[in-house]
């Protein structure tokens, strides 16, 4: 099974950042420099952090599509449901494209299932996935967790001193 | 190390979807039913697919923040850079919050590094991460990969027949 280090690119302690870091990178013209300064993010090579995150969302959409299709089959096509379950037992879903490619080649019935999964992941990504909600939840999580981490640390370190006094 | 199955919730072949699936769920009033019908996604319990994806983006932002801070330190504070590198050798970055909590408790110098990482991940999430670009890249990837999977399958299955004729 693929480890989550693929989402978090491999960190080698001795070659953590092969590129020469420069603190800022500008992405637009001189006239709008102040607004467009961004922190330099090393270690993604030719890709970007957004591309890395997109790849993993893509696999996530395949996983969601498989669950959607399987739940639909369960309600009216028990044979198809059983076949998909059996296939899932033997094929990991970590690499969504490989899973679909393998499913397509298993049999003609499996091919129909695979085509449906492709269709569903496209529709889910385009219509159902709540992108604004993702942004809101992730931003809120960063703020909440930052606050909690600092509060926990302060509780641990300040309270004993107060008790002693 | 945490496996990526945490991003793709555990699939037990025998209890794949504990909930009774219903094909559609409505999220708004009857008058707008057609526009707001969404495919039923089982298996996320009280959470949502968006919340699951947000949790993993949150860990990703911590990873990015560590890289940003480390690259900045490398250019003007070699001691801090070396300390962070040494800490990274012993502590996995898969759980971003645990990493920051441990870093905070290592020493007062490490605590300062941790606070900076918290600050940077908040700023990165709010200002630098290109959310629109993430949506564009992920949507494009789904379409491209769907096309490629079908084209590859057709190439494999149709061409031999053509060659035979």
CSV table of C-alpha atoms in Angstrom, one decimal:
chain,number,residue,atom,x,y,z
A,1,UNK,CA,0.0,0.0,0.0
A,2,UNK,CA,1.3,3.4,-0.9
A,3,UNK,CA,2.3,5.4,2.1
A,4,UNK,CA,1.0,8.9,2.7
A,5,UNK,CA,4.5,10.2,2.1
A,6,UNK,CA,3.4,10.5,-1.6
A,7,UNK,CA,1.1,13.2,-0.5
A,8,UNK,CA,3.9,14.7,1.6
A,9,UNK,CA,6.9,14.3,-0.8
A,10,UNK,CA,9.8,12.3,0.6
A,11,UNK,CA,12.1,14.2,3.0
A,12,UNK,CA,15.7,13.2,2.9
A,13,UNK,CA,17.4,14.8,5.9
A,14,UNK,CA,20.6,15.3,3.9
A,15,UNK,CA,19.0,16.7,0.7
A,16,UNK,CA,16.0,18.3,2.2
A,17,UNK,CA,15.9,21.3,-0.2
A,18,UNK,CA,18.1,20.7,-3.3
A,19,UNK,CA,17.2,24.1,-4.7
A,20,UNK,CA,18.8,27.2,-3.5
A,21,UNK,CA,16.1,28.9,-1.4
A,22,UNK,CA,15.2,32.5,-2.1
A,23,UNK,CA,12.7,33.9,0.4
A,24,UNK,CA,10.2,35.3,-2.0
A,25,UNK,CA,9.0,34.6,-5.5
A,26,UNK,CA,7.1,37.1,-7.6
A,27,UNK,CA,4.5,35.8,-9.9
A,28,UNK,CA,3.3,38.9,-11.7
A,29,UNK,CA,4.6,42.2,-13.0
A,30,UNK,CA,6.6,44.8,-11.1
A,31,UNK,CA,3.6,47.2,-10.8
A,32,UNK,CA,1.7,44.6,-8.6
A,33,UNK,CA,4.7,43.2,-6.8
A,34,UNK,CA,3.5,44.0,-3.3
A,35,UNK,CA,0.2,42.1,-3.7
A,36,UNK,CA,1.8,39.1,-5.4
A,37,UNK,CA,4.7,38.3,-3.2
A,38,UNK,CA,4.5,34.7,-2.1
A,39,UNK,CA,6.6,32.6,0.2
A,40,UNK,CA,9.1,30.4,-1.6
A,41,UNK,CA,8.1,26.8,-1.3
A,42,UNK,CA,11.0,24.4,-2.2
A,43,UNK,CA,10.9,20.7,-3.0
A,44,UNK,CA,8.1,20.4,-5.6
A,45,UNK,CA,10.4,20.5,-8.7
A,46,UNK,CA,8.5,21.3,-11.8
A,47,UNK,CA,5.1,20.8,-10.2
A,48,UNK,CA,3.4,23.0,-7.6
A,49,UNK,CA,1.9,22.4,-4.2
A,50,UNK,CA,-1.5,22.8,-5.9
A,51,UNK,CA,-0.7,20.1,-8.5
A,52,UNK,CA,0.4,17.7,-5.8
A,53,UNK,CA,-2.8,18.3,-3.8
A,54,UNK,CA,-4.9,18.0,-7.0
A,55,UNK,CA,-3.3,14.6,-7.7
A,56,UNK,CA,-4.4,13.3,-4.4
A,57,UNK,CA,-7.9,14.8,-4.6
A,58,UNK,CA,-8.1,13.0,-8.0
A,59,UNK,CA,-7.5,9.7,-6.2
A,60,UNK,CA,-9.9,10.7,-3.5
A,61,UNK,CA,-12.6,11.4,-6.1
A,62,UNK,CA,-12.1,7.9,-7.5
A,63,UNK,CA,-12.5,6.4,-4.1
A,64,UNK,CA,-15.7,8.4,-3.6
A,65,UNK,CA,-17.0,7.4,-7.0
A,66,UNK,CA,-16.4,3.7,-6.2
A,67,UNK,CA,-18.4,4.1,-3.0
A,68,UNK,CA,-21.3,5.9,-4.8
A,69,UNK,CA,-21.5,3.3,-7.5
A,70,UNK,CA,-21.3,0.4,-5.1
A,71,UNK,CA,-24.1,1.9,-2.9
A,72,UNK,CA,-26.2,2.3,-6.0
A,73,UNK,CA,-25.6,-1.3,-7.1
A,74,UNK,CA,-26.4,-2.6,-3.7
A,75,UNK,CA,-29.9,-1.3,-4.0
A,76,UNK,CA,-30.8,-2.9,-7.3
A,77,UNK,CA,-28.0,-5.0,-8.8
A,78,UNK,CA,-26.7,-7.4,-6.1
A,79,UNK,CA,-24.6,-9.3,-8.6
A,80,UNK,CA,-22.8,-6.2,-9.7
A,81,UNK,CA,-22.3,-5.2,-6.1
A,82,UNK,CA,-20.8,-8.6,-5.2
A,83,UNK,CA,-18.5,-8.4,-8.2
A,84,UNK,CA,-17.2,-5.0,-7.2
A,85,UNK,CA,-16.8,-6.0,-3.6
A,86,UNK,CA,-14.8,-9.1,-4.7
A,87,UNK,CA,-12.6,-6.9,-7.0
A,88,UNK,CA,-12.0,-4.4,-4.1
A,89,UNK,CA,-10.8,-7.2,-1.9
A,90,UNK,CA,-7.9,-7.9,-4.3
A,91,UNK,CA,-7.1,-4.4,-5.7
A,92,UNK,CA,-6.1,-1.4,-3.6
A,93,UNK,CA,-7.8,1.9,-4.3
A,94,UNK,CA,-4.8,4.1,-3.5
A,95,UNK,CA,-4.0,4.6,-7.2
A,96,UNK,CA,-7.4,5.4,-8.6
A,97,UNK,CA,-6.4,5.3,-12.3
A,98,UNK,CA,-4.7,1.9,-11.9
A,99,UNK,CA,-7.7,0.6,-10.1
A,100,UNK,CA,-10.0,1.7,-13.0
A,101,UNK,CA,-7.6,0.4,-15.6
A,102,UNK,CA,-7.5,-3.1,-13.9
A,103,UNK,CA,-11.3,-3.1,-13.5
A,104,UNK,CA,-11.8,-2.3,-17.2
A,105,UNK,CA,-9.7,-5.4,-18.2
A,106,UNK,CA,-11.2,-7.9,-15.8
A,107,UNK,CA,-14.3,-8.7,-17.9
A,108,UNK,CA,-16.9,-7.0,-20.0
A,109,UNK,CA,-19.2,-6.6,-16.9
A,110,UNK,CA,-16.4,-5.1,-14.9
A,111,UNK,CA,-15.6,-2.8,-17.9
A,112,UNK,CA,-19.2,-1.4,-17.6
A,113,UNK,CA,-18.6,-0.8,-13.9
A,114,UNK,CA,-15.3,0.9,-14.6
A,115,UNK,CA,-16.9,3.2,-17.2
A,116,UNK,CA,-19.6,4.1,-14.7
A,117,UNK,CA,-17.0,4.9,-12.0
A,118,UNK,CA,-15.2,7.2,-14.5
A,119,UNK,CA,-18.5,9.0,-15.3
A,120,UNK,CA,-19.4,9.3,-11.6
A,121,UNK,CA,-16.0,10.7,-10.6
A,122,UNK,CA,-16.2,13.3,-13.3
A,123,UNK,CA,-19.8,14.3,-12.3
A,124,UNK,CA,-18.8,14.3,-8.6
A,125,UNK,CA,-15.8,16.6,-9.2
A,126,UNK,CA,-17.8,18.9,-11.4
A,127,UNK,CA,-21.2,19.1,-9.7
A,128,UNK,CA,-21.2,17.6,-6.2
A,129,UNK,CA,-17.9,18.3,-4.5
A,130,UNK,CA,-18.2,21.5,-2.5
A,131,UNK,CA,-15.0,23.4,-3.3
A,132,UNK,CA,-16.0,26.5,-1.3
A,133,UNK,CA,-16.7,24.3,1.7
A,134,UNK,CA,-13.3,22.6,1.4
A,135,UNK,CA,-11.6,26.0,1.5
A,136,UNK,CA,-13.7,27.1,4.4
A,137,UNK,CA,-13.2,23.9,6.4
A,138,UNK,CA,-9.5,23.7,5.8
A,139,UNK,CA,-9.0,27.4,6.7
A,140,UNK,CA,-11.0,27.1,9.8
A,141,UNK,CA,-9.1,23.9,10.8
A,142,UNK,CA,-5.8,25.7,10.5
A,143,UNK,CA,-6.9,28.5,12.8
A,144,UNK,CA,-8.6,26.2,15.3
A,145,UNK,CA,-5.7,23.8,15.5
A,146,UNK,CA,-3.2,26.6,15.9
A,147,UNK,CA,-5.2,28.1,18.8
A,148,UNK,CA,-5.6,24.7,20.4
A,149,UNK,CA,-1.8,23.8,20.1
A,150,UNK,CA,-0.9,27.1,21.7
A,151,UNK,CA,-3.5,26.9,24.4
A,152,UNK,CA,-2.5,23.3,25.3
A,153,UNK,CA,1.1,24.4,25.6
A,154,UNK,CA,0.3,27.4,27.7
A,155,UNK,CA,-1.9,25.2,30.0
A,156,UNK,CA,0.9,22.8,30.5
A,157,UNK,CA,3.6,25.3,31.2
A,158,UNK,CA,1.9,28.2,33.0
A,159,UNK,CA,-0.6,26.4,35.3
A,160,UNK,CA,2.1,24.5,37.4
A,161,UNK,CA,3.8,27.9,38.0
A,162,UNK,CA,0.5,29.4,39.1
A,163,UNK,CA,-0.1,26.5,41.4
A,164,UNK,CA,3.3,26.8,42.9
A,165,UNK,CA,2.8,30.5,43.8
B,1,UNK,CA,4.1,6.0,9.3
B,2,UNK,CA,0.5,6.6,8.6
B,3,UNK,CA,-0.7,4.9,5.4
B,4,UNK,CA,-2.6,6.9,2.8
B,5,UNK,CA,-5.6,4.8,3.7
B,6,UNK,CA,-6.4,7.5,6.2
B,7,UNK,CA,-7.1,9.8,3.2
B,8,UNK,CA,-9.1,7.0,1.7
B,9,UNK,CA,-11.1,5.7,4.7
B,10,UNK,CA,-10.6,2.0,5.5
B,11,UNK,CA,-12.5,-0.3,3.3
B,12,UNK,CA,-13.7,-3.5,4.9
B,13,UNK,CA,-15.0,-5.8,2.2
B,14,UNK,CA,-17.6,-7.2,4.6
B,15,UNK,CA,-18.9,-3.9,5.9
B,16,UNK,CA,-18.1,-1.6,3.0
B,17,UNK,CA,-21.1,0.5,3.5
B,18,UNK,CA,-22.7,0.1,6.9
B,19,UNK,CA,-25.4,2.7,6.1
B,20,UNK,CA,-28.4,1.8,4.1
B,21,UNK,CA,-27.7,3.5,0.8
B,22,UNK,CA,-30.3,5.7,-0.8
B,23,UNK,CA,-29.5,6.9,-4.3
B,24,UNK,CA,-29.9,10.6,-3.8
B,25,UNK,CA,-29.9,13.1,-1.0
B,26,UNK,CA,-31.5,16.5,-1.2
B,27,UNK,CA,-29.8,19.4,0.5
B,28,UNK,CA,-32.3,22.2,0.0
B,29,UNK,CA,-36.0,22.8,-0.3
B,30,UNK,CA,-38.5,21.1,-2.6
B,31,UNK,CA,-38.7,24.1,-4.9
B,32,UNK,CA,-35.0,23.8,-5.9
B,33,UNK,CA,-34.8,20.0,-5.7
B,34,UNK,CA,-33.7,19.5,-9.3
B,35,UNK,CA,-30.6,21.7,-9.0
B,36,UNK,CA,-29.6,20.4,-5.6
B,37,UNK,CA,-29.8,16.7,-6.0
B,38,UNK,CA,-26.5,15.1,-5.1
B,39,UNK,CA,-25.3,11.6,-5.3
B,40,UNK,CA,-25.4,9.7,-2.0
B,41,UNK,CA,-21.8,9.2,-0.7
B,42,UNK,CA,-21.7,6.5,2.0
B,43,UNK,CA,-19.0,5.8,4.5
B,44,UNK,CA,-18.1,9.1,6.0
B,45,UNK,CA,-20.2,8.9,9.1
B,46,UNK,CA,-20.8,12.2,10.7
B,47,UNK,CA,-18.2,13.9,8.6
B,48,UNK,CA,-18.3,14.7,4.9
B,49,UNK,CA,-15.9,14.1,2.0
B,50,UNK,CA,-15.0,17.8,2.1
B,51,UNK,CA,-14.1,17.5,5.8
B,52,UNK,CA,-11.9,14.4,5.1
B,53,UNK,CA,-10.2,16.2,2.3
B,54,UNK,CA,-9.8,19.4,4.5
B,55,UNK,CA,-8.0,17.4,7.2
B,56,UNK,CA,-5.5,16.1,4.7
B,57,UNK,CA,-5.0,19.5,3.2
B,58,UNK,CA,-4.4,20.8,6.7
B,59,UNK,CA,-1.5,18.3,7.2
B,60,UNK,CA,-0.2,19.2,3.7
B,61,UNK,CA,-0.1,22.9,4.7
B,62,UNK,CA,2.0,22.0,7.8
B,63,UNK,CA,4.4,20.1,5.5
B,64,UNK,CA,4.6,23.1,3.2
B,65,UNK,CA,5.1,25.5,6.1
B,66,UNK,CA,8.0,23.3,7.5
B,67,UNK,CA,9.7,23.5,4.1
B,68,UNK,CA,9.2,27.2,3.8
B,69,UNK,CA,10.5,27.9,7.3
B,70,UNK,CA,13.5,25.5,6.8
B,71,UNK,CA,14.4,27.2,3.5
B,72,UNK,CA,14.3,30.6,5.1
B,73,UNK,CA,16.4,29.4,8.0
B,74,UNK,CA,19.0,27.9,5.7
B,75,UNK,CA,19.7,31.3,4.2
B,76,UNK,CA,20.4,33.2,7.4
B,77,UNK,CA,20.2,30.9,10.5
B,78,UNK,CA,22.2,27.8,9.9
B,79,UNK,CA,21.9,26.6,13.6
B,80,UNK,CA,18.1,26.8,13.5
B,81,UNK,CA,18.2,25.0,10.1
B,82,UNK,CA,20.3,22.2,11.5
B,83,UNK,CA,18.1,21.8,14.6
B,84,UNK,CA,15.0,21.6,12.4
B,85,UNK,CA,16.7,19.0,10.2
B,86,UNK,CA,17.7,16.9,13.2
B,87,UNK,CA,14.2,17.1,14.6
B,88,UNK,CA,12.8,16.0,11.2
B,89,UNK,CA,15.0,13.0,11.2
B,90,UNK,CA,13.3,11.7,14.3
B,91,UNK,CA,9.7,12.9,13.9
B,92,UNK,CA,7.4,12.1,11.0
B,93,UNK,CA,5.5,14.9,9.4
B,94,UNK,CA,2.4,12.9,8.6
B,95,UNK,CA,0.4,14.2,11.5
B,96,UNK,CA,1.2,18.0,11.3
B,97,UNK,CA,-0.4,18.9,14.6
B,98,UNK,CA,1.5,16.2,16.5
B,99,UNK,CA,4.7,17.3,14.8
B,100,UNK,CA,4.2,20.9,15.9
B,101,UNK,CA,3.2,19.9,19.5
B,102,UNK,CA,6.3,17.8,19.8
B,103,UNK,CA,8.5,20.5,18.4
B,104,UNK,CA,7.1,23.0,20.8
B,105,UNK,CA,8.1,20.9,23.8
B,106,UNK,CA,11.6,20.0,22.6
B,107,UNK,CA,13.3,23.2,23.8
B,108,UNK,CA,12.6,27.0,23.9
B,109,UNK,CA,14.4,27.4,20.6
B,110,UNK,CA,12.4,24.6,19.0
B,111,UNK,CA,9.3,26.3,20.5
B,112,UNK,CA,10.1,29.5,18.6
B,113,UNK,CA,10.4,27.4,15.4
B,114,UNK,CA,7.1,25.7,16.0
B,115,UNK,CA,5.3,29.0,16.6
B,116,UNK,CA,6.7,30.2,13.3
B,117,UNK,CA,5.5,27.1,11.5
B,118,UNK,CA,2.0,27.7,12.9
B,119,UNK,CA,2.1,31.3,11.7
B,120,UNK,CA,3.4,30.3,8.2
B,121,UNK,CA,0.8,27.5,7.7
B,122,UNK,CA,-1.9,30.0,8.5
B,123,UNK,CA,-0.5,32.6,6.1
B,124,UNK,CA,0.0,30.0,3.4
B,125,UNK,CA,-3.5,28.7,3.7
B,126,UNK,CA,-5.0,32.2,3.7
B,127,UNK,CA,-2.9,34.1,1.2
B,128,UNK,CA,-0.6,31.8,-0.9
B,129,UNK,CA,-2.4,28.6,-1.6
B,130,UNK,CA,-4.2,28.9,-5.0
B,131,UNK,CA,-7.6,27.4,-4.3
B,132,UNK,CA,-9.0,28.2,-7.8
B,133,UNK,CA,-5.9,26.6,-9.3
B,134,UNK,CA,-6.5,23.5,-7.2
B,135,UNK,CA,-10.0,23.2,-8.5
B,136,UNK,CA,-8.9,23.8,-12.1
B,137,UNK,CA,-6.1,21.3,-11.9
B,138,UNK,CA,-8.1,18.6,-10.2
B,139,UNK,CA,-11.1,19.0,-12.6
B,140,UNK,CA,-8.7,18.9,-15.6
B,141,UNK,CA,-7.0,15.9,-14.3
B,142,UNK,CA,-10.2,13.9,-13.9
B,143,UNK,CA,-11.2,14.7,-17.5
B,144,UNK,CA,-7.7,14.0,-18.9
B,145,UNK,CA,-7.3,10.7,-17.0
B,146,UNK,CA,-10.7,9.5,-18.0
B,147,UNK,CA,-9.9,10.1,-21.6
B,148,UNK,CA,-6.6,8.5,-21.4
B,149,UNK,CA,-7.9,5.4,-19.6
B,150,UNK,CA,-10.6,4.9,-22.3
B,151,UNK,CA,-8.2,5.6,-25.2
B,152,UNK,CA,-5.6,3.1,-23.8
B,153,UNK,CA,-8.3,0.5,-23.4
B,154,UNK,CA,-9.6,1.1,-27.0
B,155,UNK,CA,-6.1,1.0,-28.4
B,156,UNK,CA,-5.4,-2.4,-26.7
B,157,UNK,CA,-8.7,-4.0,-27.7
B,158,UNK,CA,-9.5,-2.5,-31.1
B,159,UNK,CA,-6.1,-2.4,-32.8
B,160,UNK,CA,-5.4,-6.1,-32.8
B,161,UNK,CA,-8.7,-6.8,-34.5
B,162,UNK,CA,-7.9,-4.2,-37.2
B,163,UNK,CA,-4.5,-5.8,-37.7
B,164,UNK,CA,-6.1,-9.2,-38.1
B,165,UNK,CA,-8.6,-8.0,-40.7
